[in-house]
XYZ file of N, CA and C in Angstrom:
300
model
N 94.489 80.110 99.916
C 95.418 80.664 98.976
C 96.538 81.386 99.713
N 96.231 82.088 100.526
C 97.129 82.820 101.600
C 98.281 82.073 102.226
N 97.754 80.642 102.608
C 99.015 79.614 103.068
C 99.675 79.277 102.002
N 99.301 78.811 100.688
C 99.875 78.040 99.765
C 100.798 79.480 99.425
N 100.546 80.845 99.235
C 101.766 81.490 98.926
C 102.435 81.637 99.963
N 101.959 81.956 100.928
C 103.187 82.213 102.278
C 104.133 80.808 102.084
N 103.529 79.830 101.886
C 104.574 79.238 102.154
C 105.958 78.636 101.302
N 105.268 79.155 99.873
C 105.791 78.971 98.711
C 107.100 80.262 98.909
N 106.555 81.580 99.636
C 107.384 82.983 99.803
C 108.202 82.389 100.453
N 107.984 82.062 101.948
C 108.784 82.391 103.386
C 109.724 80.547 103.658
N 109.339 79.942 103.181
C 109.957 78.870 103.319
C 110.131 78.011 102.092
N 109.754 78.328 101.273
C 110.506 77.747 99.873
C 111.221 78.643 98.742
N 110.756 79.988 99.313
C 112.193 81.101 98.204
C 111.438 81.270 97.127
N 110.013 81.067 96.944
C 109.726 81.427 95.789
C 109.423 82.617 95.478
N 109.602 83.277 94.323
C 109.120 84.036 93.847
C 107.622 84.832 93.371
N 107.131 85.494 94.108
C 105.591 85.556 93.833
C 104.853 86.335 92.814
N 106.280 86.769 92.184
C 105.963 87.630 91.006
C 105.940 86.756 89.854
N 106.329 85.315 90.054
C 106.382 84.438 88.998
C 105.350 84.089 88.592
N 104.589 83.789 87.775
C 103.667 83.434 87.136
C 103.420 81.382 87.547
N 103.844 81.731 87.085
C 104.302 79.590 87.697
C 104.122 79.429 88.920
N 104.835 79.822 89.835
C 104.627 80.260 91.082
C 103.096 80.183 91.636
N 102.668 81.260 91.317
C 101.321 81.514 91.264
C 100.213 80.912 90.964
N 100.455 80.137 89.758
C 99.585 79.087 89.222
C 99.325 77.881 89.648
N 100.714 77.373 90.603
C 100.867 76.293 90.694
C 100.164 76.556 92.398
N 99.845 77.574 93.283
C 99.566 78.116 94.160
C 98.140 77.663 93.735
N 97.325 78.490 92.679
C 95.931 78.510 92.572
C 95.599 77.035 92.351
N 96.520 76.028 91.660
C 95.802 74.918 91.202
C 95.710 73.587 92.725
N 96.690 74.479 93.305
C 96.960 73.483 95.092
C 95.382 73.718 95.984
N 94.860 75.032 95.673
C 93.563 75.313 96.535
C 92.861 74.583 95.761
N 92.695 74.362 94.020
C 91.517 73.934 93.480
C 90.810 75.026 92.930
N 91.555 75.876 92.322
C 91.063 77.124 91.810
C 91.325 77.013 90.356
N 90.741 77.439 88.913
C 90.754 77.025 87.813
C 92.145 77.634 87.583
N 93.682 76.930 87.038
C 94.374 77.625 86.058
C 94.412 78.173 85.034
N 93.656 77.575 84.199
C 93.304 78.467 82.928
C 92.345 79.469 83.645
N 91.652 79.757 84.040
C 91.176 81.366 84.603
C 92.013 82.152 85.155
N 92.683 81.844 86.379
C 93.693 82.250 86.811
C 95.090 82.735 85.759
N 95.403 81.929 85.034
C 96.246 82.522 83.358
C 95.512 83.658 82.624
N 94.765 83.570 82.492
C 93.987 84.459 81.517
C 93.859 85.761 82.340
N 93.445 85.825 83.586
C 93.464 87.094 84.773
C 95.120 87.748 84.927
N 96.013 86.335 84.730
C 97.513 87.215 84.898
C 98.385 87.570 83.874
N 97.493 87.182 82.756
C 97.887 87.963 81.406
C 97.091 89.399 80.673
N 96.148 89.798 81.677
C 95.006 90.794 81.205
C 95.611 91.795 82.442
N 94.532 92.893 81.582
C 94.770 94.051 82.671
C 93.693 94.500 83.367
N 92.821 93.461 83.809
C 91.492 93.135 84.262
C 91.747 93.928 85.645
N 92.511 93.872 86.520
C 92.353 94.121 88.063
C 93.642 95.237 88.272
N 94.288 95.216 87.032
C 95.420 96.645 87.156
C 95.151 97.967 88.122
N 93.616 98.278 88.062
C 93.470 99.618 88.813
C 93.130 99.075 90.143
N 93.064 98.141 90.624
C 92.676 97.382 91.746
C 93.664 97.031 92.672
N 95.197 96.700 91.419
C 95.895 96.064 92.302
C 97.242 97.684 92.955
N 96.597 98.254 91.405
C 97.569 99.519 91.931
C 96.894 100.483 93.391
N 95.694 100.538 93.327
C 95.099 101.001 94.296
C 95.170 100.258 95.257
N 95.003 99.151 95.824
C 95.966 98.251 97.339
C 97.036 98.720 97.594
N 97.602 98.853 96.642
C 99.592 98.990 96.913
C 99.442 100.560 97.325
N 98.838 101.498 95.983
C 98.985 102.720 96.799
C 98.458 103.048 98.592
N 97.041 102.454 98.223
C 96.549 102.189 99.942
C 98.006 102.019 101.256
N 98.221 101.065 100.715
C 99.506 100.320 101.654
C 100.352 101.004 101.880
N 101.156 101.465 100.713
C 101.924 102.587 101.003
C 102.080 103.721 101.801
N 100.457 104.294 101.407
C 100.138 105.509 102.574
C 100.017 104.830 104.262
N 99.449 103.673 104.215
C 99.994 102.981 105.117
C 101.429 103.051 106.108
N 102.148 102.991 105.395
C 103.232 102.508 105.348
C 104.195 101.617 105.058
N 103.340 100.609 104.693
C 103.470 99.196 104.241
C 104.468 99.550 103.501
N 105.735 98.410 103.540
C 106.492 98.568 102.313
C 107.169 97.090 102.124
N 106.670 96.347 103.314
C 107.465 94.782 103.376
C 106.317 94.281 103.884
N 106.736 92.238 103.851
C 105.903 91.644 104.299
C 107.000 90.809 105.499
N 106.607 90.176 106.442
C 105.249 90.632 107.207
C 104.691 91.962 107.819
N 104.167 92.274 108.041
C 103.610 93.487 108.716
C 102.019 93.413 109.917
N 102.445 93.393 110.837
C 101.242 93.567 111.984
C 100.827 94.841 112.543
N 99.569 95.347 112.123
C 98.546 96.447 112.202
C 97.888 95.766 113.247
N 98.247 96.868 114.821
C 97.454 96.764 115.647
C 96.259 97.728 115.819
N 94.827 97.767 116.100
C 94.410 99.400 116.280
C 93.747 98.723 117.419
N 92.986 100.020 118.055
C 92.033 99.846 119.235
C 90.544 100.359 118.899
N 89.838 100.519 120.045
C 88.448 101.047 119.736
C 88.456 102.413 119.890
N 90.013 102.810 120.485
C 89.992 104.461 120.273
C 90.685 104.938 119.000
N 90.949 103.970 118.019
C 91.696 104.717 116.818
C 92.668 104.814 116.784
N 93.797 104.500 118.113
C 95.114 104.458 117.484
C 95.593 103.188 116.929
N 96.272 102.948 116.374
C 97.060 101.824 115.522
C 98.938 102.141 116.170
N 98.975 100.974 116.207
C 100.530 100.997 115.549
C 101.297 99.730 114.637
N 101.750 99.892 113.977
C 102.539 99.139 112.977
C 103.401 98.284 113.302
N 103.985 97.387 113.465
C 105.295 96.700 113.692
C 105.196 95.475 112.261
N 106.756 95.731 111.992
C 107.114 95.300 111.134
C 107.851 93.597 111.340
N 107.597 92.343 110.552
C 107.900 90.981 111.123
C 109.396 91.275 111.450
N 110.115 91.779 111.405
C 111.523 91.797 111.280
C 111.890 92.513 112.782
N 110.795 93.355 113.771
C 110.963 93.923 115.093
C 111.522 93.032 115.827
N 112.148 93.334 116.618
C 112.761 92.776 117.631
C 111.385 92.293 118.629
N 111.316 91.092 119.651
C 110.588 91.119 120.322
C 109.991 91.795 121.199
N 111.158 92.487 121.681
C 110.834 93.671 122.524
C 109.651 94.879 121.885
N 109.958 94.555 120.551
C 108.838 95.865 119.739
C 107.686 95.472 120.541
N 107.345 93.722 120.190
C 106.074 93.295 120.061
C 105.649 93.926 121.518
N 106.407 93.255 122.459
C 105.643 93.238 123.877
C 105.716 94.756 123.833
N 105.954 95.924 123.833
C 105.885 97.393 124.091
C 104.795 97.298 123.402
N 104.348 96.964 121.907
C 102.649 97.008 121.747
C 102.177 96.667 122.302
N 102.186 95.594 122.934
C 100.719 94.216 123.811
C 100.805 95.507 124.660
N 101.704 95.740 125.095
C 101.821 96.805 126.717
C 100.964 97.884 126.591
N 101.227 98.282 125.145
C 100.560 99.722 125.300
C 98.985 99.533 125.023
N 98.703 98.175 124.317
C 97.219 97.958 124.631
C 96.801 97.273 125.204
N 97.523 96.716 126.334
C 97.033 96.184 127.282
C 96.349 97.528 128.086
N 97.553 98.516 128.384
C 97.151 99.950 129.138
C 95.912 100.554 128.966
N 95.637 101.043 126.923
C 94.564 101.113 126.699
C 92.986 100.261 127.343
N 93.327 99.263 127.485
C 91.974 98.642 127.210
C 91.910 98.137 128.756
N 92.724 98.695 129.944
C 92.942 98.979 131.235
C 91.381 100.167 131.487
């Protein structure tokens, strides 16, 4: 499900707030549409989905993509898909150091 929207997002412009969108996503894996309709017309997972987002938020999360690095000592750092390369390699670096 994860590919069929990424790719519907990042290389076909779709919209993922669309309902259609979405459906036409679940019925590509082989997942029931009429279940899937009935789940995105209810307010079945509302406190579920608001609680991810808030999660994320405190996160920091506020875009997609987003890469969460952590270690076995607990630090993390964030880089956002949009970093320059240079972001990336200053992470690998700094856990490469760590795990030195």
């Amino acid at each position: 499900m994860g590919k069929a929207l990424a790719r519907r997002y990042f290389e076909e412009g779709q919209r993922l707030a669309d309902h259609a969108t979405l459906l036409s996503a679940v019925e590509e894996v082989g997942l029931s549409r009429e279940e899937a309709s009935a789940v995105l017309e209810s307010d079945e997972f509302r406190q579920e989905v608001h609680q991810a987002l808030a999660a994320s938020r405190a996160e920091g999360i506020s875009s997609i993509p987003v890469f969460i690095f952590s270690s076995e000592s607990g630090r993390s750092a964030v880089v956002r898909g949009s970093a320059s390369p240079e972001e990336f390699v200053r992470v690998f670096e700094q856990a490469a150091a760590c795990a030195a």
